[in-house]
Amino acid sequence: MAPDLSALFAVRAGDYRAGVRQCTPAELPDLLATLLAGASGVVLPAGTPPDWTTRLGPPTLSGDTLTAAELDAPGLAVLTGCALAVAETGTLVLDGGAAQGRRLLTLVPDHHVCVVRAEQIVADVPDLVIALSDPTRPLTMISGPSATSDIELNRVEGVHGPRRLDIVCLPPA
Amino acid sequence: MTRARPQRGRQLPIVAVTPFPRAAASALRDTRLRANLGRATRTIREKRAAVVAEVPDWERLRDRAARVKDDVIDRLPQLVAQFARAATAAGATVHHAVDAAAANAVVTELVRAQGVDRVVKVKSMATQEIGLNEALAAAGVTAVETDLAELIVQLADDTPSHILVPAIHYDRGQIREIFARRMPGFTADSDDPAVLAGAARDYLRRTFLAARVAICGANFAVAETGSLVVVESEGNGRMCLTLPDTLIAVVGVEKLLPRFADLGDFLRLLPRSSTGERMNPYTSIFTGVTPGDGPRRLHVVLLDNGRRRIAADPVGRAALRCIRCSACLNVCPVYERVGGHAYGSVYPGPIGAILSPQLTGQDAGHNATLPYASTLCGACYDVCPVKIDIPAILVHLRQQGPKPAAERAAMAWLAWTMRDRRRWRAALRTARAGGRPLRVLTRRHGGRLRRAPWPLSAWTTHRDAPLPADESFRDWWSRTRGS
Ligand code: SF4
């Protein structure tokens, strides 16, 4: 089951113009360092696994205290995990838990990199709704970068949220 | 409680001030509008069809969703109370508003209490329905729409023309002109959509960072948990839901769902029906307030504004199932040609034709003309994710609605004539005799009458009338088979 779901998730998230990559846990620090190389700083929510950031070049900032104005600094990127992900729709689900932080962390900076473990992927939205550990936490579902189609229905990425979304998928443990 | 309000209703943005046929006739003369609309609705229609075809159990999904919504309509007071309890327990303050005036008063008071003269807004049909922006303006508060399309419409001093894409009637050239004229700091000379969206991003980001109060609606409200769900694409919704200190949500009571698990179906149905995507870029689900994350004060204003009255009508109540996906607009041959403004309401298209007159009562403005803004072709019913039989409700409203005096007189005469065989045959003979000379005159138009004298002109303004046949079936039968 799980490998199929990861493959479908990767395709569907890619359909939304998210950058999707697969790697092993051993390759993760290098891949994250590459994806985040151009950032002026990388915001890390509380609970980010220390081994994700061992190779990062840009300075890291704690997501706990930053204000919206500080998060608006040019070139800032944010690195998070997620609570769950949905294969059918290529959706990430964040619930403010470990490695996810406050909602504005993944909203104000222009680049969001998210790590997804294969075990976190469910088949479709109804499975997600059932799998959520606590539905009363603040939940954010993200399908691709921010986008608008308001001008002649042309899709334009990045109106207010991050213009760039990169997803890194880890294989089943 | 929820009585119709003929006087004050006039100002509500769900009251048509012009009869639909007249508004439609002038819209039909605008060829640029028709081209913009045709292109846009065709694009969304095709996208929707493709993603709906991906879901094998779509029909079962629609049936289930319709049943859940009917259950909500059956149990409205109970679910409203349940939602209020759960949301309050999670730290929200819940208000109940019987009508537009009450809702506007509550929101205005809450904004005043924060001492601000500017609020940011997430696109919301409920706040448009009650004319909240105008009410706030009267109290000296500027409401800034942050959805790109709503911003375009607001800067143009226009009104939305579509539920989902309110600026569907503008092309990029027109939008650039609007920005150049009205958006502070706009300098771009390109009409590339990416450049225009970028300009809106810069302008609005300054606004978001300074905002202390935000106003939103909700696509769904879960009674079981007290949660609100906001579905969007741009992230302007997330900005409003998380940056300001105070968040005020105005939610029509029909948005309730009984259980959190119900979201599973509805979050599959809505984006696919609406934008033709498997999922919209951003969905926010939040319950009460969360310390350290998002607003410190959450107010939820539960809006009735005629909904309980609609819930009491056995046929019309199905309109309350609507999840405002706008699929019915994009397939409607009438909407596609006349556009949203002709309906004179923030709810245009097929759903508007049944919702506006029910919310206001048919005596408000010219809302009684809206149930006639349809060919009854049934396309809206086929696409509706909650299976609202819009044509059936249109017919129901036509039957209930006021009839013009000429039509009432004609129907009374017809009934009297048809009750008696001799009267009926005499009438037919007279009609045939009268039709004979006309037949010669109308040969050019295929024997159809294009303009009849009063009172029949009321009929022929909008359609051609066939002439009676030269010979009746009875006469033909007795001539060919009879003797
Ligand atoms: S009536 Fe149905 S199709 Fe039309 S907007 Fe409402 S839910 Fe969508």
XYZ file of C-alpha atoms and ligand atoms in Angstrom:
664
model
C 0.000 0.000 0.000
C 2.450 2.650 1.229
C 4.849 2.706 -1.761
C 1.923 3.207 -4.179
C 0.579 6.032 -2.090
C 3.972 7.757 -2.051
C 4.212 7.513 -5.823
C 0.702 8.896 -6.318
C 1.353 11.649 -3.780
C 4.541 12.657 -5.606
C 2.758 12.867 -8.962
C -0.245 14.759 -7.617
C 1.833 17.245 -5.595
C 3.900 17.764 -8.753
C 0.707 18.524 -10.701
C 0.333 21.536 -8.426
C 3.787 22.770 -9.363
C 5.349 21.830 -6.065
C 8.931 20.610 -6.461
C 8.867 16.964 -5.332
C 11.933 14.893 -4.509
C 12.499 11.487 -2.960
C 15.493 10.545 -0.866
C 16.678 8.192 1.881
C 17.105 9.449 5.445
C 20.869 9.352 4.902
C 20.607 11.660 1.874
C 18.201 14.070 3.548
C 20.654 16.573 5.133
C 22.454 17.114 1.817
C 19.247 17.426 -0.186
C 17.791 19.954 2.259
C 21.068 21.909 2.157
C 20.853 22.039 -1.646
C 17.193 23.126 -1.696
C 17.806 25.850 0.882
C 21.215 27.001 -0.334
C 19.932 30.312 -1.734
C 18.016 31.410 1.372
C 19.061 34.368 3.494
C 17.989 32.416 6.559
C 16.046 29.241 7.393
C 13.229 29.359 9.944
C 12.909 26.191 12.039
C 9.817 25.391 14.106
C 10.218 23.800 17.526
C 10.716 20.053 17.331
C 12.626 20.011 14.028
C 14.786 16.837 14.072
C 18.404 17.949 14.572
C 19.693 15.613 11.864
C 17.727 17.524 9.160
C 19.864 20.608 9.548
C 23.414 19.301 9.898
C 24.449 20.462 6.408
C 22.496 23.719 6.106
C 24.505 26.692 4.889
C 22.304 29.719 5.683
C 21.805 30.760 9.323
C 18.890 29.110 11.112
C 16.287 31.027 13.112
C 13.943 29.722 15.780
C 10.341 29.918 14.619
C 9.019 30.365 18.151
C 9.452 34.086 18.553
C 9.644 35.654 15.096
C 7.036 38.314 14.311
C 5.208 38.510 10.994
C 7.334 41.512 9.995
C 10.525 39.575 10.741
C 9.280 36.609 8.736
C 8.699 38.993 5.833
C 12.469 39.569 5.455
C 13.602 38.997 1.866
C 15.001 35.601 1.014
C 13.805 33.844 4.158
C 12.822 30.179 3.837
C 11.057 27.828 6.246
C 11.697 24.122 6.784
C 8.947 21.972 8.318
C 7.575 18.504 8.610
C 3.863 17.750 8.440
C 1.155 15.889 10.345
C -0.254 13.947 7.397
C -0.387 14.088 3.615
C -3.057 13.075 1.085
C -2.016 11.046 -1.957
C -5.077 11.584 -4.152
C -4.849 15.374 -3.995
C -1.128 15.929 -3.317
C -2.009 17.785 -0.127
C 0.157 18.484 2.949
C -1.567 18.783 6.305
C 0.020 20.740 9.164
C -1.486 20.839 12.639
C 0.963 22.969 14.596
C 2.639 19.920 16.132
C 6.352 19.106 16.308
C 8.435 20.459 13.390
C 5.424 22.473 12.100
C 4.994 25.430 14.407
C 2.616 28.360 14.178
C 0.523 28.824 11.053
C 2.236 31.980 9.897
C 5.641 30.288 9.652
C 4.583 28.503 6.481
C 2.711 31.523 5.165
C 4.844 34.647 5.268
C 8.255 33.442 3.976
C 8.531 33.057 0.236
C 9.911 29.505 0.189
C 8.580 26.477 2.083
C 10.379 23.138 2.223
C 8.389 20.282 3.750
C 9.559 16.797 4.654
C 6.991 13.977 4.364
C 7.498 10.464 5.702
C 5.815 7.690 3.716
C 3.868 6.555 6.806
C 2.193 9.948 6.969
C 0.506 9.594 3.583
C -3.179 8.596 3.497
C -5.173 7.760 0.379
C -7.805 10.492 0.153
C -9.383 13.364 2.045
C -11.952 11.228 3.959
C -9.091 9.056 5.291
C -7.331 12.209 6.384
C -10.331 13.465 8.307
C -10.492 10.183 10.176
C -6.723 9.933 10.742
C -6.321 13.369 12.341
C -5.318 12.864 15.952
C -7.072 15.999 17.213
C -9.378 17.875 14.831
C -9.543 20.908 17.095
C -5.895 21.888 16.543
C -5.378 24.650 13.969
C -5.124 22.726 10.701
C -3.672 23.965 7.448
C -3.998 21.952 4.267
C -1.580 22.953 1.528
C -1.840 21.823 -2.097
C 0.961 23.420 -4.061
C 2.174 26.975 -3.763
C -0.180 29.905 -3.269
C -2.008 30.565 -6.534
C -4.673 32.712 -8.119
C -6.710 32.285 -11.277
C -8.605 35.535 -10.985
C -7.211 37.185 -14.109
C -8.734 35.536 -17.180
C -8.401 32.236 -15.281
C -4.635 32.186 -15.843
C -2.952 30.418 -12.984
C -0.356 32.628 -11.300
C 1.688 31.207 -8.441
C 2.413 33.088 -5.263
C -0.038 35.786 -4.451
C 0.318 35.874 -0.691
C 1.679 32.571 0.516
C 5.055 31.091 -0.454
C 5.749 31.295 -4.174
C 7.895 28.206 -3.990
C 6.982 24.897 -2.333
C 9.445 21.985 -2.226
C 8.413 18.608 -0.857
C 10.891 15.911 0.140
C 9.462 12.392 0.483
C 11.173 9.826 2.658
C 10.607 6.084 2.024
C 8.811 3.860 4.576
C 10.961 3.286 7.661
C -38.408 37.021 13.890
C -37.422 36.408 10.306
C -40.136 38.334 8.536
C -39.720 39.742 5.044
C -38.691 43.368 5.135
C -40.054 45.192 2.112
C -38.806 48.645 3.054
C -35.313 48.046 4.369
C -34.898 45.094 2.000
C -34.519 47.534 -0.839
C -30.993 48.331 0.227
C -29.876 44.713 0.604
C -27.483 43.526 -2.120
C -29.730 40.523 -2.732
C -32.610 42.587 -4.071
C -32.886 43.145 -7.812
C -33.701 46.815 -8.487
C -34.379 46.152 -12.189
C -36.636 43.410 -13.597
C -34.427 40.594 -14.898
C -35.594 40.826 -18.552
C -34.651 44.487 -18.702
C -31.263 43.995 -17.001
C -30.558 41.013 -19.261
C -31.417 42.928 -22.409
C -28.835 45.610 -21.676
C -26.182 43.045 -20.665
C -26.744 41.240 -23.961
C -25.664 44.334 -25.870
C -22.172 44.211 -24.271
C -20.125 42.022 -26.617
C -16.849 42.340 -24.662
C -18.614 41.109 -21.539
C -20.040 38.161 -23.422
C -16.647 37.227 -24.864
C -14.937 37.404 -21.432
C -17.710 35.326 -19.844
C -17.878 32.744 -22.580
C -14.159 32.097 -22.440
C -14.079 31.877 -18.649
C -17.096 29.632 -18.141
C -15.949 27.274 -20.886
C -12.524 26.905 -19.245
C -13.928 26.119 -15.785
C -16.551 23.762 -17.220
C -13.893 21.677 -18.925
C -11.610 21.586 -15.868
C -14.501 20.550 -13.651
C -15.636 17.776 -15.960
C -12.129 16.311 -16.056
C -11.609 16.130 -12.279
C -15.141 14.934 -11.589
C -14.609 12.076 -14.029
C -11.648 10.961 -11.877
C -13.906 10.143 -8.934
C -15.605 6.789 -9.496
C -18.180 7.187 -6.720
C -19.159 10.783 -7.559
C -22.897 10.050 -7.689
C -22.886 8.324 -4.323
C -20.899 11.225 -2.931
C -23.570 13.668 -4.139
C -26.354 11.584 -2.618
C -24.583 11.368 0.714
C -23.826 15.077 0.788
C -27.439 15.939 -0.040
C -28.628 13.717 2.824
C -26.227 15.296 5.310
C -27.364 18.792 4.310
C -31.042 17.834 4.562
C -30.365 16.562 8.052
C -28.797 19.932 8.873
C -31.866 21.764 7.545
C -34.135 19.482 9.617
C -32.195 20.108 12.793
C -30.999 23.701 12.350
C -31.817 25.058 15.837
C -30.317 22.030 17.544
C -27.090 22.140 15.502
C -26.758 25.896 15.930
C -26.892 25.380 19.685
C -24.413 22.521 19.533
C -21.969 24.571 17.455
C -22.308 27.533 19.800
C -21.525 25.349 22.829
C -18.466 23.738 21.250
C -17.052 26.975 19.816
C -17.567 28.792 23.104
C -15.830 26.017 25.003
C -12.866 26.418 22.617
C -12.580 30.112 23.386
C -14.735 31.766 20.711
C -17.554 34.220 21.402
C -20.719 33.305 19.509
C -23.375 35.839 18.462
C -26.744 35.164 16.838
C -28.103 37.564 14.189
C -31.686 37.226 12.932
C -31.210 39.516 9.962
C -28.737 41.656 8.043
C -29.222 44.719 10.203
C -28.561 42.753 13.375
C -25.430 41.117 11.942
C -24.058 44.431 10.705
C -24.693 46.014 14.091
C -22.856 43.230 15.928
C -19.835 43.365 13.618
C -19.671 47.169 13.619
C -19.765 47.191 17.410
C -16.986 44.584 17.622
C -14.790 46.552 15.212
C -15.418 49.788 17.097
C -14.437 48.104 20.352
C -10.979 47.500 18.869
C -10.640 51.173 18.001
C -9.650 50.650 14.357
C -10.901 52.374 11.197
C -9.636 49.719 8.781
C -10.235 45.967 8.609
C -9.079 43.278 6.191
C -11.582 40.843 4.720
C -11.555 37.346 3.319
C -13.995 36.901 0.445
C -17.330 35.887 1.958
C -20.782 35.624 0.413
C -22.527 36.074 3.775
C -20.933 39.483 4.352
C -21.846 40.527 0.819
C -25.396 39.325 1.334
C -25.832 41.630 4.311
C -23.956 44.577 2.775
C -21.403 44.595 5.572
C -18.833 46.761 3.770
C -21.405 49.496 3.261
C -22.533 49.272 6.881
C -18.927 49.538 8.077
C -18.308 52.483 5.736
C -21.295 54.253 7.263
C -19.603 53.796 10.641
C -16.335 55.216 9.311
C -14.553 51.869 8.883
C -12.845 50.903 5.622
C -13.088 47.208 4.757
C -10.274 46.106 2.444
C -11.121 43.070 0.307
C -8.013 40.887 0.047
C -9.088 38.259 -2.476
C -7.552 39.412 -5.758
C -10.816 39.336 -7.685
C -12.728 41.060 -4.886
C -9.993 43.678 -4.724
C -10.324 44.329 -8.463
C -14.080 44.710 -8.108
C -13.695 46.933 -5.060
C -11.132 49.200 -6.712
C -13.394 49.475 -9.758
C -16.350 50.527 -7.535
C -18.161 47.613 -9.148
C -20.084 44.653 -7.751
C -19.068 40.979 -8.110
C -20.476 39.128 -11.098
C -19.701 35.523 -10.136
C -19.637 33.669 -6.818
C -16.192 32.192 -7.287
C -14.496 34.550 -9.751
C -16.142 37.899 -8.998
C -14.040 39.724 -11.632
C -14.816 37.175 -14.340
C -16.238 39.954 -16.507
C -12.918 41.829 -16.798
C -10.013 40.998 -19.072
C -6.391 41.741 -18.237
C -6.350 45.073 -20.048
C -9.301 46.325 -18.038
C -7.729 45.104 -14.794
C -4.471 46.934 -15.525
C -6.428 50.137 -16.099
C -8.284 49.725 -12.794
C -5.030 49.140 -10.882
C -3.317 52.078 -12.575
C -6.169 54.340 -11.602
C -6.876 53.145 -8.072
C -4.100 51.063 -6.510
C -1.640 53.138 -4.460
C 1.918 52.630 -5.675
C 1.008 50.803 -8.892
C 3.491 51.575 -11.669
C 3.659 48.490 -13.923
C 2.888 49.070 -17.583
C 2.391 45.373 -18.398
C -0.928 43.539 -18.312
C 0.701 40.130 -17.753
C -1.397 38.350 -15.072
C 1.783 37.550 -13.089
C 2.750 41.238 -13.007
C -0.746 42.292 -11.972
C -0.897 39.631 -9.232
C 2.562 40.717 -8.056
C 1.376 44.303 -7.718
C -1.588 43.152 -5.629
C 0.769 41.091 -3.476
C 2.977 44.079 -2.658
C 0.044 46.360 -1.984
C -1.800 43.873 0.223
C 1.211 42.670 2.168
C 1.639 46.135 3.653
C -2.046 46.055 4.527
C -1.919 42.604 6.162
C 1.060 43.414 8.340
C -0.701 46.497 9.709
C -4.161 44.944 10.181
C -5.493 44.375 13.690
C -8.978 43.127 12.833
C -9.999 40.674 10.112
C -13.428 39.573 8.935
C -14.071 36.240 7.267
C -16.865 33.841 6.421
C -16.711 30.059 6.467
C -17.302 27.373 3.881
C -18.290 24.945 6.603
C -18.916 25.082 10.335
C -18.795 21.829 12.294
C -21.406 21.528 15.042
C -19.662 18.650 16.797
C -16.354 20.454 17.339
C -17.186 24.141 16.858
C -14.652 24.322 14.006
C -14.700 26.726 11.066
C -13.392 25.795 7.620
C -12.108 28.343 5.102
C -11.249 27.166 1.601
C -9.118 29.409 -0.636
C -6.235 29.627 -3.093
C -4.211 32.745 -2.639
C -3.246 32.718 1.029
C -5.041 35.996 1.657
C -7.428 33.940 3.761
C -4.597 32.518 5.834
C -3.157 36.016 6.265
C -6.453 37.275 7.641
C -7.038 34.198 9.801
C -3.645 34.277 11.477
C -2.066 37.759 11.525
C -4.620 40.126 13.156
C -5.428 40.029 16.853
C -9.175 39.891 16.378
C -11.029 37.710 13.898
C -14.752 38.040 13.223
C -16.433 35.260 11.246
C -19.893 35.835 9.731
C -21.438 32.449 9.008
C -24.834 31.584 7.519
C -26.437 28.889 9.688
C -26.872 26.610 6.649
C -23.075 26.197 6.542
C -23.243 23.800 9.474
C -22.256 20.173 9.201
C -23.145 17.812 12.045
C -19.872 15.895 12.415
C -16.211 16.589 11.726
C -16.114 13.378 9.680
C -18.637 14.930 7.247
C -15.844 17.165 5.978
C -14.362 14.143 4.218
C -17.055 14.178 1.527
C -17.554 17.924 1.342
C -13.862 18.700 0.912
C -13.856 16.298 -2.025
C -16.974 17.795 -3.588
C -16.277 21.504 -3.202
C -12.933 22.143 -4.967
C -13.715 19.784 -7.823
C -17.112 21.397 -8.439
C -15.868 24.887 -7.920
C -12.462 25.614 -9.445
C -12.127 22.243 -11.157
C -9.160 21.281 -8.973
C -8.680 18.133 -6.945
C -7.977 20.366 -4.014
C -7.665 24.098 -3.581
C -4.200 25.350 -2.562
C -5.158 26.280 1.020
C -7.752 25.015 3.468
C -7.746 26.313 7.030
C -9.659 24.505 9.776
C -9.626 26.076 13.202
C -11.513 25.745 16.442
C -11.772 28.618 18.885
C -8.491 30.307 19.703
C -5.083 28.672 20.084
C -2.658 30.377 22.477
C 0.435 31.597 20.642
C -0.994 30.874 17.190
C -3.335 33.196 15.352
C -5.880 35.676 16.715
C -6.421 36.142 20.431
C -10.096 36.970 20.006
C -12.471 35.024 17.761
C -16.081 36.122 17.296
C -18.524 34.019 15.323
C -21.721 35.713 14.119
C -24.279 33.070 13.127
C -26.550 34.608 10.516
C -30.163 33.617 9.887
C -31.458 36.374 7.549
C -34.394 34.354 6.212
C -32.839 30.908 6.370
C -35.192 29.428 8.962
C -38.136 30.640 6.908
C -36.710 28.893 3.831
C -36.159 25.751 5.912
C -39.928 25.673 6.534
C -40.773 25.484 2.799
C -40.890 21.808 1.801
C -39.699 22.449 -1.781
C -37.640 25.604 -1.501
C -35.600 24.418 1.479
C -33.266 22.359 -0.703
C -31.657 25.675 -1.722
C -30.089 25.717 1.744
C -27.966 22.719 0.822
C -25.924 24.992 -1.440
C -22.188 25.054 -0.743
C -21.620 28.035 -3.094
C -19.386 26.119 -5.482
C -20.730 28.091 -8.475
C -20.787 25.068 -10.799
C -24.380 25.892 -11.726
C -23.372 29.351 -12.977
C -20.760 27.968 -15.330
C -23.152 25.598 -17.091
C -26.135 27.920 -17.288
C -26.908 29.150 -20.817
C -28.645 32.205 -19.403
C -25.790 33.158 -17.050
C -23.207 32.630 -19.756
C -24.855 35.232 -21.955
C -26.011 37.873 -19.513
C -23.406 37.629 -16.716
C -23.887 38.063 -12.994
C -24.947 41.688 -12.783
C -28.236 41.100 -14.580
C -29.484 39.130 -11.554
C -29.156 42.247 -9.397
C -27.917 40.196 -6.440
C -24.647 38.977 -4.972
C -26.066 35.509 -5.674
C -26.270 35.288 -9.474
C -26.996 32.421 -11.844
C -29.323 29.497 -11.170
C -28.671 29.383 -7.432
C -29.243 33.123 -7.211
C -32.530 32.773 -9.052
C -33.842 30.517 -6.272
C -31.918 31.880 -3.291
C -32.438 35.651 -3.594
C -36.246 35.612 -3.864
C -36.458 33.117 -1.022
C -34.139 35.039 1.280
C -35.961 38.320 0.756
C -39.468 37.134 -0.039
C -40.742 37.590 -3.598
C -42.196 41.008 -2.883
C -38.755 42.564 -2.463
C -37.724 44.724 -5.412
C -37.920 42.750 -8.643
C -36.785 39.456 -7.122
C -40.007 37.824 -8.315
C -38.647 38.091 -11.881
C -35.574 35.955 -11.063
C -37.277 32.521 -11.162
C -37.983 33.265 -14.839
C -34.261 33.768 -15.601
C -33.918 30.180 -16.760
C -34.576 27.861 -19.653
C -35.256 25.012 -17.191
C -32.754 22.943 -19.171
C -31.602 21.150 -16.013
C -27.839 21.515 -16.550
C -27.537 23.148 -13.112
C -29.112 20.142 -11.425
C -26.709 17.767 -13.177
C -23.595 19.529 -11.894
C -24.776 20.473 -8.421
C -22.624 18.578 -5.899
C -25.463 18.534 -3.351
C -28.107 17.659 -5.931
C -30.334 20.696 -5.591
C -33.146 20.317 -8.120
C -32.952 23.960 -9.147
C -35.475 23.697 -12.029
C -38.091 22.223 -9.669
C -37.588 25.086 -7.222
C -37.772 27.625 -10.049
C -41.133 26.241 -11.098
C -42.298 26.168 -7.476
C -41.343 29.827 -7.045
C -43.037 30.790 -10.318
C -46.227 29.199 -9.035
C -45.999 31.007 -5.719
C -44.869 34.321 -7.092
C -47.027 37.267 -8.099
C -48.421 37.130 -11.669
C -48.879 40.134 -13.949
C -52.515 41.264 -14.242
C -52.669 40.527 -17.987
C -51.479 36.963 -17.424
C -53.995 36.444 -14.606
C -56.824 37.747 -16.824
C -55.707 35.607 -19.772
C -55.525 32.486 -17.631
C -58.972 33.147 -16.135
C -60.441 33.593 -19.610
C -58.706 30.459 -20.866
C -59.995 28.412 -17.952
C -63.554 29.633 -18.587
C -63.288 28.837 -22.296
C -61.803 25.408 -21.857
C -64.427 24.328 -19.354
C -66.999 24.109 -22.169
C -66.478 22.250 -25.458
C -68.589 24.599 -27.576
C -66.895 27.699 -26.219
C -63.490 26.155 -26.854
C -64.255 25.228 -30.487
C -65.677 28.645 -31.165
C -62.574 30.240 -29.754
C -60.338 28.095 -31.926
C -62.366 28.973 -35.018
C -62.002 32.665 -34.243
C -58.268 32.270 -33.700
C -57.841 30.494 -37.028
C -59.825 33.089 -38.849
C -57.743 35.842 -37.247
C -54.531 33.987 -38.014
C -55.115 33.595 -41.731
C -54.210 37.114 -42.877
C -51.272 37.164 -40.435
C -49.845 34.056 -41.996
C -49.204 35.922 -45.195
C -47.575 38.800 -43.367
C -45.286 36.591 -41.250
C -44.144 34.253 -44.026
C -40.716 35.901 -43.894
C -40.202 34.708 -40.280
C -41.317 31.147 -40.893
C -44.925 31.900 -40.020
C -44.102 33.084 -36.492
C -45.397 36.245 -34.953
C -42.553 38.454 -33.727
C -44.421 41.380 -32.225
C -48.051 41.187 -31.137
C -50.195 44.145 -30.048
C -50.902 44.777 -26.358
C -51.726 42.815 -24.170
C -50.116 39.961 -26.102
C -46.986 42.097 -26.471
C -46.004 41.031 -22.945
C -45.537 37.565 -24.379
C -43.829 38.474 -27.659
C -41.241 40.873 -26.185
C -39.156 37.862 -25.231
C -40.241 35.175 -27.696
C -41.839 34.612 -31.060
C -45.379 33.287 -31.048
C -46.548 30.542 -33.428
C -49.778 31.204 -35.309
C -52.691 28.797 -34.932
C -52.743 26.071 -37.605
C -54.869 26.688 -40.672
C -56.998 23.665 -39.916
C -57.658 21.977 -36.573
C -56.882 18.318 -35.978
C -60.607 17.566 -35.640
C -61.385 19.230 -38.947
C -58.503 17.467 -40.643
C -59.666 14.119 -39.239
C -63.232 14.482 -40.369
C -62.092 15.763 -43.785
C -59.671 12.887 -44.478
C -61.210 9.947 -42.567
C -64.648 11.086 -41.710
C -67.326 10.762 -44.345
S -26.642 25.333 -6.198
Fe -25.302 23.558 -6.306
S -24.055 23.936 -8.124
Fe -24.978 25.915 -7.588
S -23.507 26.927 -6.260
Fe -24.883 25.800 -4.905
S -23.917 23.828 -4.573
Fe -22.928 24.736 -6.351
